[in-house]
mmCIF file of C-alpha atoms in Angstrom:
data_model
loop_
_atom_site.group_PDB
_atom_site.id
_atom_site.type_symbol
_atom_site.label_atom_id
_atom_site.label_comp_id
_atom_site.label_asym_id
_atom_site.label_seq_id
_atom_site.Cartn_x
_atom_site.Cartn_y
_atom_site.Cartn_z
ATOM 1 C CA UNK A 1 15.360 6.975 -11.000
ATOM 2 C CA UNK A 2 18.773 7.380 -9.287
ATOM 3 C CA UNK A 3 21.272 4.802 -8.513
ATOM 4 C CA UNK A 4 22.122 2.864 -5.023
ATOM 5 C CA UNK A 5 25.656 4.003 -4.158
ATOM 6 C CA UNK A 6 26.537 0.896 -2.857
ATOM 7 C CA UNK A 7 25.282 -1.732 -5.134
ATOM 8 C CA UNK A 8 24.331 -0.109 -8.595
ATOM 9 C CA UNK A 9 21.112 -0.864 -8.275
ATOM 10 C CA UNK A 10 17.910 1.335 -9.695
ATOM 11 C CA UNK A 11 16.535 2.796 -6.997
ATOM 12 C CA UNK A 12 13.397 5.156 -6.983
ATOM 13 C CA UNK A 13 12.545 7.121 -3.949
ATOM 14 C CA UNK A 14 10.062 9.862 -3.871
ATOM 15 C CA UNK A 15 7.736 11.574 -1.204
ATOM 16 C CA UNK A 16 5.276 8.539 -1.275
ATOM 17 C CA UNK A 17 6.920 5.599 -2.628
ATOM 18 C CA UNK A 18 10.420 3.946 -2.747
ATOM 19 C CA UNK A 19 11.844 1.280 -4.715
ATOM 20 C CA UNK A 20 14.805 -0.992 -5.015
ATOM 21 C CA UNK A 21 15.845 -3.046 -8.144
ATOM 22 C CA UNK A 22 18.705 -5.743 -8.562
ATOM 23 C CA UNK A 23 22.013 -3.682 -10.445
ATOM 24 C CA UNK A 24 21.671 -5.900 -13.321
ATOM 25 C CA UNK A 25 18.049 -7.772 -15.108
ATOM 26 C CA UNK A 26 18.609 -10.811 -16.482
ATOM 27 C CA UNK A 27 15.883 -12.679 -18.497
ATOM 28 C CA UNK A 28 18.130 -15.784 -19.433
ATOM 29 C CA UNK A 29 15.754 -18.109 -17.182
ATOM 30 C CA UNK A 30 18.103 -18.926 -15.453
ATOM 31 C CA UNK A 31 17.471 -16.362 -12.034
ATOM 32 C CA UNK A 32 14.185 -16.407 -10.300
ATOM 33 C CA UNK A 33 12.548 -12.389 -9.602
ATOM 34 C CA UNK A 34 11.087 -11.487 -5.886
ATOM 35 C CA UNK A 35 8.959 -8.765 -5.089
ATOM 36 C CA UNK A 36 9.197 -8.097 -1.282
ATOM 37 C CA UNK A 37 6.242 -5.393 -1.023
ATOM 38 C CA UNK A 38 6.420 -3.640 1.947
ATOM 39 C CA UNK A 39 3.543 -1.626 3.891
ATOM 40 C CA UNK A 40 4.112 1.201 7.004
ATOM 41 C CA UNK A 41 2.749 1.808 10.293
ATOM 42 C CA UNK A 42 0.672 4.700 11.119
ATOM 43 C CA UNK A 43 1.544 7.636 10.325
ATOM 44 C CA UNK A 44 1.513 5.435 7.168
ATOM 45 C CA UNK A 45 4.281 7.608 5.135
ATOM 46 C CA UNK A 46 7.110 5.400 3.528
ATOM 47 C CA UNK A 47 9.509 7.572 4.158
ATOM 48 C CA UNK A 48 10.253 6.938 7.504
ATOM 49 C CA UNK A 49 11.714 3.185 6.465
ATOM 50 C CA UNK A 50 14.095 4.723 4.027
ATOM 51 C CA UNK A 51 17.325 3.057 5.238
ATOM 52 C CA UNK A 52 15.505 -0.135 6.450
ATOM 53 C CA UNK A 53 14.596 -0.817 3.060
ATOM 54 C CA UNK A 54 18.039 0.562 1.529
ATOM 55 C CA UNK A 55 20.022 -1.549 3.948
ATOM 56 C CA UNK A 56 17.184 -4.817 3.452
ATOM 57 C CA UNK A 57 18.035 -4.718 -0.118
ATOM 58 C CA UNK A 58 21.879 -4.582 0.046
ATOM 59 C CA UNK A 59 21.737 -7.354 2.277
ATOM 60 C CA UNK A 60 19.351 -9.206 -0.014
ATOM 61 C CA UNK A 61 21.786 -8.392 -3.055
ATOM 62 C CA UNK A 62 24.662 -9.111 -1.445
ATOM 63 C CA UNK A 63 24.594 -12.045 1.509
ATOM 64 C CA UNK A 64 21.055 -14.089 0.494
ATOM 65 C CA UNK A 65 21.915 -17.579 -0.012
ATOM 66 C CA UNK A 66 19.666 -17.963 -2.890
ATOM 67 C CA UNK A 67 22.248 -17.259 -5.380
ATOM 68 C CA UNK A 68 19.753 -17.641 -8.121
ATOM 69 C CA UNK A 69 17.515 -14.795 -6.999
ATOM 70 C CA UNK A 70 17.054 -11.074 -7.907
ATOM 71 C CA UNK A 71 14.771 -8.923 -5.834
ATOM 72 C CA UNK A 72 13.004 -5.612 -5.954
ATOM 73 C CA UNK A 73 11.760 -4.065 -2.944
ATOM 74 C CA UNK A 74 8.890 -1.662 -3.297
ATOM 75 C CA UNK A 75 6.597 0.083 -0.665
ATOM 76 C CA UNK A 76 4.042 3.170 -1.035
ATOM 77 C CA UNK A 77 2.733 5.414 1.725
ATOM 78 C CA UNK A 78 -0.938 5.209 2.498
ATOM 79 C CA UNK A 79 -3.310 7.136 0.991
ATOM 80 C CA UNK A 80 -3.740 10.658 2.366
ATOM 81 C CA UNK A 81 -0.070 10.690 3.707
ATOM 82 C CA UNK A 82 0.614 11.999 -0.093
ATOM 83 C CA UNK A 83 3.958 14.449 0.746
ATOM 84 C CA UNK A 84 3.810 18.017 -1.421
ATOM 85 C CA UNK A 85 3.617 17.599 -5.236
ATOM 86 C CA UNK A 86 4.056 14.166 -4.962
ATOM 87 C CA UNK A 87 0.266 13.205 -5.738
ATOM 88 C CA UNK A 88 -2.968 14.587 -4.620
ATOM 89 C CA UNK A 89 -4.066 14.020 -1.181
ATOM 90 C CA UNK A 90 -7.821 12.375 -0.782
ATOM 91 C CA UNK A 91 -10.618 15.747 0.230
ATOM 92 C CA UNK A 92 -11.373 13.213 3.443
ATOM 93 C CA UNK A 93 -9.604 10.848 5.382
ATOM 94 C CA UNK A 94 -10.436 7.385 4.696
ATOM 95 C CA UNK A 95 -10.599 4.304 7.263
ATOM 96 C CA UNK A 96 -8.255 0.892 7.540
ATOM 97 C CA UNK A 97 -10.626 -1.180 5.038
ATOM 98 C CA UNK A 98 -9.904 1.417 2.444
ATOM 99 C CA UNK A 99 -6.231 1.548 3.112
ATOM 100 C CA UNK A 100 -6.450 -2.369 2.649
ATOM 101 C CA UNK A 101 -8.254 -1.627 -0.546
ATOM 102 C CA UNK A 102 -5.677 0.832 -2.052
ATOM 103 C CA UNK A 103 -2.731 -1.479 -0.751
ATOM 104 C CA UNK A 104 -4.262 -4.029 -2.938
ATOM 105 C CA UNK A 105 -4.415 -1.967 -5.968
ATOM 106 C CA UNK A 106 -0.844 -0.137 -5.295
ATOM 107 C CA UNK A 107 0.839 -4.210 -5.344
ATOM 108 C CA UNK A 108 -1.053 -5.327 -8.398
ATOM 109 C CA UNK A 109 0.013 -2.422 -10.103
ATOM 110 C CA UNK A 110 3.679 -2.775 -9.133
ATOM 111 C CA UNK A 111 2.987 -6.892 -10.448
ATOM 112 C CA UNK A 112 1.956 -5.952 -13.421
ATOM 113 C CA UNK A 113 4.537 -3.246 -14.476
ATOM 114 C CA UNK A 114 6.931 -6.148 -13.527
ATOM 115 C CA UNK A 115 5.460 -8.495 -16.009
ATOM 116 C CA UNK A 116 5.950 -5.368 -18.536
ATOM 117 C CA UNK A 117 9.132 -5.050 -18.165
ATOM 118 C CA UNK A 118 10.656 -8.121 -17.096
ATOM 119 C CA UNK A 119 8.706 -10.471 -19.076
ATOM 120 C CA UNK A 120 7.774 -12.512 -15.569
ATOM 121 C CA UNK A 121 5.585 -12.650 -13.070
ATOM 122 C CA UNK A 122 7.737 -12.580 -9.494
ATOM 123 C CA UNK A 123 7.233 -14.263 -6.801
ATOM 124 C CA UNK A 124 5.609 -12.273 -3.655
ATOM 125 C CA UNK A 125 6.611 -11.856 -0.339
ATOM 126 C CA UNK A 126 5.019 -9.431 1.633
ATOM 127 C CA UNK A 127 6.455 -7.010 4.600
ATOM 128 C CA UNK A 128 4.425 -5.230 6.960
ATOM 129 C CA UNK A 129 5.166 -2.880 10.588
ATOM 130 C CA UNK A 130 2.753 -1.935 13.275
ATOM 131 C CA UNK A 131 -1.072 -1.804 11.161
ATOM 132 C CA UNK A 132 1.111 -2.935 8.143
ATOM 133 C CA UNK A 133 0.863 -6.238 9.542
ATOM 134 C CA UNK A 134 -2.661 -5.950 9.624
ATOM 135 C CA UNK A 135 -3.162 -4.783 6.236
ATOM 136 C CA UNK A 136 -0.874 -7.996 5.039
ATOM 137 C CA UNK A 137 -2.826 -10.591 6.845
ATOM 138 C CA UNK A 138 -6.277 -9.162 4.893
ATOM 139 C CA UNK A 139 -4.272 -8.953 1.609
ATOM 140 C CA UNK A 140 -3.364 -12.841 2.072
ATOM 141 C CA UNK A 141 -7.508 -13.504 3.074
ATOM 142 C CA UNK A 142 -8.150 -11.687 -0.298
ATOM 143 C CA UNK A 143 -5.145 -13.519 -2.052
ATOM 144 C CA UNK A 144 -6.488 -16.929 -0.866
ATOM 145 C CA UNK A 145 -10.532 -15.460 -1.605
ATOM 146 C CA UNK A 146 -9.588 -14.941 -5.045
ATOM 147 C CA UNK A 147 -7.821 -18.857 -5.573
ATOM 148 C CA UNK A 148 -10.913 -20.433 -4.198
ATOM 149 C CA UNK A 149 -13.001 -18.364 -6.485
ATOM 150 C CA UNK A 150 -11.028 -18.668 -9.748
ATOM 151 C CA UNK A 151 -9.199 -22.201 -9.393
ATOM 152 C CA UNK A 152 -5.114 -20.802 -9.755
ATOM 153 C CA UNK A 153 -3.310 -18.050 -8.606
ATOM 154 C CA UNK A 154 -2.533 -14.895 -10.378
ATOM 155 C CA UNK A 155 0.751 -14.639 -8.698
ATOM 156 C CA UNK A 156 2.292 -16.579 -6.327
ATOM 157 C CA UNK A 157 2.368 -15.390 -2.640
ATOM 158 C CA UNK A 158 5.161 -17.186 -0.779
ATOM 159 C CA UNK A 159 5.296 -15.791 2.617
ATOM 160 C CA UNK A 160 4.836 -12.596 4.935
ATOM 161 C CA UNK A 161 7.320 -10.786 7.452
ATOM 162 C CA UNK A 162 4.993 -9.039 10.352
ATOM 163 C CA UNK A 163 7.310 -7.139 12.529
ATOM 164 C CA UNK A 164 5.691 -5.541 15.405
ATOM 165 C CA UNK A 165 2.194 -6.161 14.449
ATOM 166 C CA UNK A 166 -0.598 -4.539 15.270
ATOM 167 C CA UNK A 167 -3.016 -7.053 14.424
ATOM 168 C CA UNK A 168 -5.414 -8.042 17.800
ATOM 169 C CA UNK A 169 -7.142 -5.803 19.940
ATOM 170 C CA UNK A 170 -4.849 -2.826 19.757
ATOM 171 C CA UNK A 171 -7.455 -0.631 21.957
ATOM 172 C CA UNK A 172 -6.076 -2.801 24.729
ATOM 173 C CA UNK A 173 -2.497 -1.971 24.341
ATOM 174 C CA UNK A 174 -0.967 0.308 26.939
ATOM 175 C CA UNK A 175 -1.540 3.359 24.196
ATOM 176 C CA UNK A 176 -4.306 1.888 23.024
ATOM 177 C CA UNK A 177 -6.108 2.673 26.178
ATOM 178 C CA UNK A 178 -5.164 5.863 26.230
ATOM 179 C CA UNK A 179 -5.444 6.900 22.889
ATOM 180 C CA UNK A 180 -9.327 4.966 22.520
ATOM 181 C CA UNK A 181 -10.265 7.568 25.112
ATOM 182 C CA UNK A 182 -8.885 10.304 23.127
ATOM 183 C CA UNK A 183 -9.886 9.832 19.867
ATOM 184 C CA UNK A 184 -13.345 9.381 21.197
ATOM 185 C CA UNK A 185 -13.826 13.084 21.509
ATOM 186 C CA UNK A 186 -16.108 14.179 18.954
ATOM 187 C CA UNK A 187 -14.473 15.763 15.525
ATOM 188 C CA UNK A 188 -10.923 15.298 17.510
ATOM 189 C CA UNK A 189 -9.194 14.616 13.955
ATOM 190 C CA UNK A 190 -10.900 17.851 12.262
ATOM 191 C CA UNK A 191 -10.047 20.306 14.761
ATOM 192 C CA UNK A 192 -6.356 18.627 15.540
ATOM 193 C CA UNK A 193 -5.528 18.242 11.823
ATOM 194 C CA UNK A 194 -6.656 21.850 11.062
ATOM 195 C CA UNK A 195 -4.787 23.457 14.073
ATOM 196 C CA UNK A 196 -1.703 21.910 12.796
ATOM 197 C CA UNK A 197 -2.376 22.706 9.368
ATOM 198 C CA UNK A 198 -2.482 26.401 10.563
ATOM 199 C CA UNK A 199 0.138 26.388 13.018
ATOM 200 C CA UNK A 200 2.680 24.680 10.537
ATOM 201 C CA UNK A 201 1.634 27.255 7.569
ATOM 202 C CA UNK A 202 3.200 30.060 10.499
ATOM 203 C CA UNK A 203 6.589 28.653 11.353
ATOM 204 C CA UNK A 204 9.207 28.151 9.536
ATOM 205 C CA UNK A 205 10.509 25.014 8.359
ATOM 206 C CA UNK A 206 13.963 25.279 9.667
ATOM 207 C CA UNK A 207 12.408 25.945 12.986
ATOM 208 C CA UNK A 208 9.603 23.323 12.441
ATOM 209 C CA UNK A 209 12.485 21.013 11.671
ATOM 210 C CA UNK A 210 14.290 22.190 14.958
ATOM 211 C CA UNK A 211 11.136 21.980 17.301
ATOM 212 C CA UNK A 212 10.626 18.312 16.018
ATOM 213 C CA UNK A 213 14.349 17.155 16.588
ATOM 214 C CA UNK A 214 13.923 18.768 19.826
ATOM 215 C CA UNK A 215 11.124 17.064 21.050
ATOM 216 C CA UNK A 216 10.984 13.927 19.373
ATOM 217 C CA UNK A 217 14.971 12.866 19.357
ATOM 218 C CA UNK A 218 14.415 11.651 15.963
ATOM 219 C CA UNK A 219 17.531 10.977 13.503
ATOM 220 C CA UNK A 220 17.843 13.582 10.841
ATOM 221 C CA UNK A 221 15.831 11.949 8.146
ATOM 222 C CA UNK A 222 12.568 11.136 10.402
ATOM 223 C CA UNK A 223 12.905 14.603 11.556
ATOM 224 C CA UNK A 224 12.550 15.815 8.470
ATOM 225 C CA UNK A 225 9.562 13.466 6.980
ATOM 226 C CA UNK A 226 8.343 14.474 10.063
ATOM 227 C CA UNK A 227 8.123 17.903 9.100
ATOM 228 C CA UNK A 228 7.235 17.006 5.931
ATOM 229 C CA UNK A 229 4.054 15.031 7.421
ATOM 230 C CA UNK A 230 3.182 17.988 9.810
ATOM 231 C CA UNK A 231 3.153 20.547 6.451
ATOM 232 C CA UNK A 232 1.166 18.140 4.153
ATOM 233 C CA UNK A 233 -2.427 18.620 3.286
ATOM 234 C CA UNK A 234 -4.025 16.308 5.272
ATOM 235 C CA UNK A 235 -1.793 14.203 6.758
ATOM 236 C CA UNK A 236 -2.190 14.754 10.815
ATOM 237 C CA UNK A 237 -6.240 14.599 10.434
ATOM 238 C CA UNK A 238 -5.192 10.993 7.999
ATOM 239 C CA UNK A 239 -2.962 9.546 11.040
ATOM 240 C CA UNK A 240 -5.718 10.562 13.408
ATOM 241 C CA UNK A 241 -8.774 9.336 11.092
ATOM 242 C CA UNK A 242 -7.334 5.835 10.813
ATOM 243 C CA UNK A 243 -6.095 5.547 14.501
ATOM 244 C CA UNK A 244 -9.742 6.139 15.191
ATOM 245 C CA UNK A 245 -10.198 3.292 13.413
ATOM 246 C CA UNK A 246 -8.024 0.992 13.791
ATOM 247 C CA UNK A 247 -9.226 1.517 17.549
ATOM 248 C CA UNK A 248 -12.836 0.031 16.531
ATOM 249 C CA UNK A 249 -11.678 -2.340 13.831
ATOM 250 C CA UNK A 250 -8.565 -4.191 15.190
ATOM 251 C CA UNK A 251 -10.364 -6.732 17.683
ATOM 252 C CA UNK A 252 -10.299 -10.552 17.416
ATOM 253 C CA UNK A 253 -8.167 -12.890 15.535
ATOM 254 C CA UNK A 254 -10.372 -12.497 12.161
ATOM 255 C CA UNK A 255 -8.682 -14.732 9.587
ATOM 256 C CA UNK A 256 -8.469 -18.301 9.005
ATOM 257 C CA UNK A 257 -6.221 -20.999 9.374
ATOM 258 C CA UNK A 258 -5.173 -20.621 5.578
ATOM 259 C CA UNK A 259 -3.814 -17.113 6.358
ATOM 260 C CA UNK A 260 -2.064 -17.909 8.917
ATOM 261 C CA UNK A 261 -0.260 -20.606 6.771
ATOM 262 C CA UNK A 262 -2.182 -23.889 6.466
ATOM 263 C CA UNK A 263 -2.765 -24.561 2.385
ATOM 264 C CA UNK A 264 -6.326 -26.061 3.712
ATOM 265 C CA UNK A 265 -8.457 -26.147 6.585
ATOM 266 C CA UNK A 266 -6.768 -29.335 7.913
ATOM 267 C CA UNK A 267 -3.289 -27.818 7.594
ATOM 268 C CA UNK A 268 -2.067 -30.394 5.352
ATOM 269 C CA UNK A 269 -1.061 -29.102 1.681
ATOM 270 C CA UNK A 270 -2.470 -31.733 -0.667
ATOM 271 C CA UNK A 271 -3.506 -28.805 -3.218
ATOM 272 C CA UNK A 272 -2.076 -26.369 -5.931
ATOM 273 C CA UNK A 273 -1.430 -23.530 -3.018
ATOM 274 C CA UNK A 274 1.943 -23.114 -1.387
ATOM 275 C CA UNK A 275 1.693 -22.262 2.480
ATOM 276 C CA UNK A 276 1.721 -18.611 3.441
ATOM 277 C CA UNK A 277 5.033 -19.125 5.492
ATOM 278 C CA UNK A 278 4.512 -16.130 7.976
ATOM 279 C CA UNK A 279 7.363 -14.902 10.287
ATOM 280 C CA UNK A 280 6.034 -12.355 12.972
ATOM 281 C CA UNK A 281 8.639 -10.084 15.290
ATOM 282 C CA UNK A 282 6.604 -8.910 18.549
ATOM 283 C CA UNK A 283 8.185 -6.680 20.577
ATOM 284 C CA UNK A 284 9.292 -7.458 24.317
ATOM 285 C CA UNK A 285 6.833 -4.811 25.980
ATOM 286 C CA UNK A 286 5.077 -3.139 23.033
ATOM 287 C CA UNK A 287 3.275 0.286 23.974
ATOM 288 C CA UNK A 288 0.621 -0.801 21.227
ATOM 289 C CA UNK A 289 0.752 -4.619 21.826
ATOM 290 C CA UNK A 290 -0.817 -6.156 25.503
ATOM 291 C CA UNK A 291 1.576 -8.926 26.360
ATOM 292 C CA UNK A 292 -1.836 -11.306 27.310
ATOM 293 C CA UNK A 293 -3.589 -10.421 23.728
ATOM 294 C CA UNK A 294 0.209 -11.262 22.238
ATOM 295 C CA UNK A 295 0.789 -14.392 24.026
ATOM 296 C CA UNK A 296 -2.975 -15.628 23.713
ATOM 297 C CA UNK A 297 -2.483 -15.102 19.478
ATOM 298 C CA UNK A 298 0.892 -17.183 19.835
ATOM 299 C CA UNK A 299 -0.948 -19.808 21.717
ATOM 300 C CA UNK A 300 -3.376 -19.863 19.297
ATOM 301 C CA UNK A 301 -2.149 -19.632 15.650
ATOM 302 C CA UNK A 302 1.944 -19.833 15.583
ATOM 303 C CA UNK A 303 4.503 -21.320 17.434
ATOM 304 C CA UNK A 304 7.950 -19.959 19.278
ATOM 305 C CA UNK A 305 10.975 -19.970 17.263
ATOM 306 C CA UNK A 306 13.142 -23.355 18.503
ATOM 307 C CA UNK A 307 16.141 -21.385 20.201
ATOM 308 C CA UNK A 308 12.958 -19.071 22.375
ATOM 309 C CA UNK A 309 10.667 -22.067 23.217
ATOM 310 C CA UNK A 310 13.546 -24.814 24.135
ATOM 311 C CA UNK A 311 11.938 -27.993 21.898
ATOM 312 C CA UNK A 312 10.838 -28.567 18.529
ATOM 313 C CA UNK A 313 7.457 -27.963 17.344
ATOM 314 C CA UNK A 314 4.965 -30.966 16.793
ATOM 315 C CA UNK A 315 4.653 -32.413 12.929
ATOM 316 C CA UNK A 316 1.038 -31.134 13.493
ATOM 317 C CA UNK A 317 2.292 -27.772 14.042
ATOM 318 C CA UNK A 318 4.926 -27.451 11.324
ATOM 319 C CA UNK A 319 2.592 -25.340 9.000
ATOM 320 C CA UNK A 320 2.186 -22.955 11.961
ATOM 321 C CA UNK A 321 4.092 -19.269 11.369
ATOM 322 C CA UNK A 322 7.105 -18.650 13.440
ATOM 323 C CA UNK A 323 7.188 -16.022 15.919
ATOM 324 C CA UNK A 324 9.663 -14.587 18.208
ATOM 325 C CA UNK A 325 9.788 -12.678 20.706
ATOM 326 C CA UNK A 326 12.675 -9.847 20.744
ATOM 327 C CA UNK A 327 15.044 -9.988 23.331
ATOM 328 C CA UNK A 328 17.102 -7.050 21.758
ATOM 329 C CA UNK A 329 15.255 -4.278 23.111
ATOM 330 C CA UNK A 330 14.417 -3.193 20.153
ATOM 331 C CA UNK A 331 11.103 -0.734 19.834
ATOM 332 C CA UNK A 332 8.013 -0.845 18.000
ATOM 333 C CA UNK A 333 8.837 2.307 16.275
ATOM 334 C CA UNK A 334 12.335 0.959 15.404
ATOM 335 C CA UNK A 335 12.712 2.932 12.008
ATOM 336 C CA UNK A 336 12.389 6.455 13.863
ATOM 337 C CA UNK A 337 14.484 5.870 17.341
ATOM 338 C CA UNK A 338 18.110 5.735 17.716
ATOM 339 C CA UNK A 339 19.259 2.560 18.738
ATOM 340 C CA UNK A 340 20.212 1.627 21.995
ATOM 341 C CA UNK A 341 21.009 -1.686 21.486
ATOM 342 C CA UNK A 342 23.482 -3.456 22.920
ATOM 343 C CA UNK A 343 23.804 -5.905 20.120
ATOM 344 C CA UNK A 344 26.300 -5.064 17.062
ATOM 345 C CA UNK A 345 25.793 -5.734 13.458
ATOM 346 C CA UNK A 346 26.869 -8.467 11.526
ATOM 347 C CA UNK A 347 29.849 -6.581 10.565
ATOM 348 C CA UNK A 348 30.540 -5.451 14.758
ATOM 349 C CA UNK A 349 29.443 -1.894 13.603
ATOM 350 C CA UNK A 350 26.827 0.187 15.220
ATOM 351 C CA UNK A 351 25.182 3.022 13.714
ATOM 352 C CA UNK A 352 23.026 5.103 16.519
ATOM 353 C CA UNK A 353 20.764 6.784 13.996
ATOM 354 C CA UNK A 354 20.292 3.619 12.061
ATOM 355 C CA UNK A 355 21.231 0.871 14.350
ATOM 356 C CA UNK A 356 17.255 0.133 14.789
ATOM 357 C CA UNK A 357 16.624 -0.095 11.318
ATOM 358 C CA UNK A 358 19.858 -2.036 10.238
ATOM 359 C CA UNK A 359 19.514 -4.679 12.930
ATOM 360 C CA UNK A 360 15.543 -5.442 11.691
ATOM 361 C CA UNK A 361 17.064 -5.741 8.223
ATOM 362 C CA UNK A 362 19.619 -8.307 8.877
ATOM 363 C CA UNK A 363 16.769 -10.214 10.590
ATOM 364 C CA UNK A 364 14.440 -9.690 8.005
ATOM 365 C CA UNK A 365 17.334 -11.136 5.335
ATOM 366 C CA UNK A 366 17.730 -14.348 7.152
ATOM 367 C CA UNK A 367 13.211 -14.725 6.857
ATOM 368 C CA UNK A 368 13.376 -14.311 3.412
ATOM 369 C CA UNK A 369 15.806 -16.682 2.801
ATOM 370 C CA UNK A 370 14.167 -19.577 4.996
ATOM 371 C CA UNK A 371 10.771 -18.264 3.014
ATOM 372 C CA UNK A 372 12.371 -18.968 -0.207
ATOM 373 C CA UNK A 373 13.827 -22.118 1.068
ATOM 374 C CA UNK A 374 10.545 -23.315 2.523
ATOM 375 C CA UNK A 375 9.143 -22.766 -0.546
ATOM 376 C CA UNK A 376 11.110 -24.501 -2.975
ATOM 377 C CA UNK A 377 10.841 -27.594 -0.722
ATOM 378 C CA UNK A 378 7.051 -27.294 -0.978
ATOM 379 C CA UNK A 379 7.636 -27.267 -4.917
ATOM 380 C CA UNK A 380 9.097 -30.210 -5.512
#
């Protein structure tokens, strides 16, 4: 456990997980504890959303308007993206319902040590990229499964981010096409995962490291998780396995009107569960996103932020999730590219290698604070 430069803050970060803590813990009642719980894209390895997170949580720490708030920020690779020593990778690749499964598992945990060692039970907001998204819409089905089925909540689940989901028929995405046809070739994630295997286990990792800046124009540290991801045990024939999948499994709109952020069928909330609150980030022209699958889903279940659409949404609408549209030119794999953007930061700074990543964050600050606002309305 080392300590964030810039705010004081505990701050674990290892090959397959990273965490962020508040600089000081205070049990005097009088501050309220959020867990934002974040899950990656595919390749699912945490790593690559190293200074999103880091600069999520200063922003959090430093410009939320909930004054009373503290908040940890904790996300955890997928299983078989495990990094060196850093855990033992799975013998075979498992598929998206699994990763679901062990995403589950990997956020009670992290609830539970929290109740250990804070003496309270946080409040949950869940983060999710690309398939991330995917994996936080089933985790709020399960969430909601499990109030039905017992009466109460074990913890209380205020809200979801989804930035650049991949959540609707990702086969017919401009790469989804592509790579559908691809990855139907028989044993494709054996022989691909074991040629890499062999052919990183030959070179070099300074040269790896200089072949994969080279080609990919990634900033230093995605370059080197890169590597990292090339060199683990199973890692390429993982990414593979569950693109495969996520090929065949990503189709319709599977999840209720609950998920998506009615506390009943009706979309009233006249019982003891607080609306989901969902914010989703599309891209503009998302390589894994088909504009007419995205537009049909924001037809369907949300509603246009007020400054994109040009009027207010209907009362009937107002437990709808908010989505937007970026104008930004921002890309789906904004924690890997260097930014391009136009558009400073807050503070009229850009940061090329980071710019991406920073930008998201700030967004992703103002979300959480309208979640948390939205919320305490709904309580009282």
């Amino acid at each position: 456990m080392s300590t964030d430069h810039l705010l004081g803050g505990s701050v674990l970060e290892r090959g397959d997980k990273i965490c962020y803590e508040p600089s000081t813990d205070s049990t005097d009642g009088e501050t309220q504890d959020y867990l934002i719980y974040f899950m990656p894209g595919n390749p699912g390895l945490i790593s690559y959303y190293q200074p999103f997170l880091s600069k999520l949580h200063s922003l959090l720490c430093t410009k939320s308007s909930s004054q009373s708030a503290q908040f940890h920020i904790c996300g955890h690779s997928f299983r078989g993206f495990e990094l060196g020593q850093y855990g033992a990778s799975s013998r075979s690749p498992i598929g998206l319902e699994d990763q679901v499964s062990f995403q589950e598992q990997l956020l009670y945990r992290h609830i539970d040590s929290h109740r250990r060692r804070f003496g309270n039970t946080p409040r949950v907001i869940l983060m999710g990229h690309s398939v991330g998204a995917y994996v936080l819409l089933e985790l709020i089905q399960q969430h909601r499964n499990k109030v039905d089925e017992e009466g109460e909540e074990d913890f209380d689940l205020i809200g979801g981010i989804l930035l650049f989901p991949t959540i609707t028929y990702i086969a017919k995405s401009p790469l989804g096409m592509v790579f559908s046809k691809i990855l139907n070739i028989p044993y494709l994630p054996v022989i691909i995962g074991a040629i890499a295997k062999s052919l990183s286990s030959l070179v070099p990792m300074s040269l790896l490291y200089k072949l994969v800046k080279l080609v990919t124009r990634f900033p230093d540290y995605a370059a080197k998780t890169t590597v990292a991801f090339i060199k683990s045990p199973t890692g390429v024939r993982q990414a593979l396995h569950l693109a495969m999948d996520e090929m065949q499994t990503i189709t319709e709109d599977k999840w209720d009107k609950e998920v998506w952020g009615a506390a009943t069928s009706e979309g009233t909330n006249n019982r003891d569960t607080i609306n989901s609150n969902l914010r989703v980030y599309w891209g503009k022209q998302d390589s894994w996103v088909a504009d007419h699958t995205r537009d049909a889903l924001i037809d369907a279940r949300g509603h246009l932020s007020t400054h994109q659409s040009g009027s207010q949404s209907t009362h009937s609408e107002y437990w709808k999730p908010v989505m937007q549209i970026d104008k930004e030119g921002i890309p789906h794999d904004f924690c890997t590219s260097i930014s391009t953007s136009e558009f400073p930061l807050q503070d009229g700074n850009i940061d090329i290698e980071t710019g991406n990543s920073n930008i998201v964050a700030e967004k992703v600050q103002s979300w959480v604070d309208e979640i948390i606002e939205a919320h305490e309305k709904e309580l009282f």
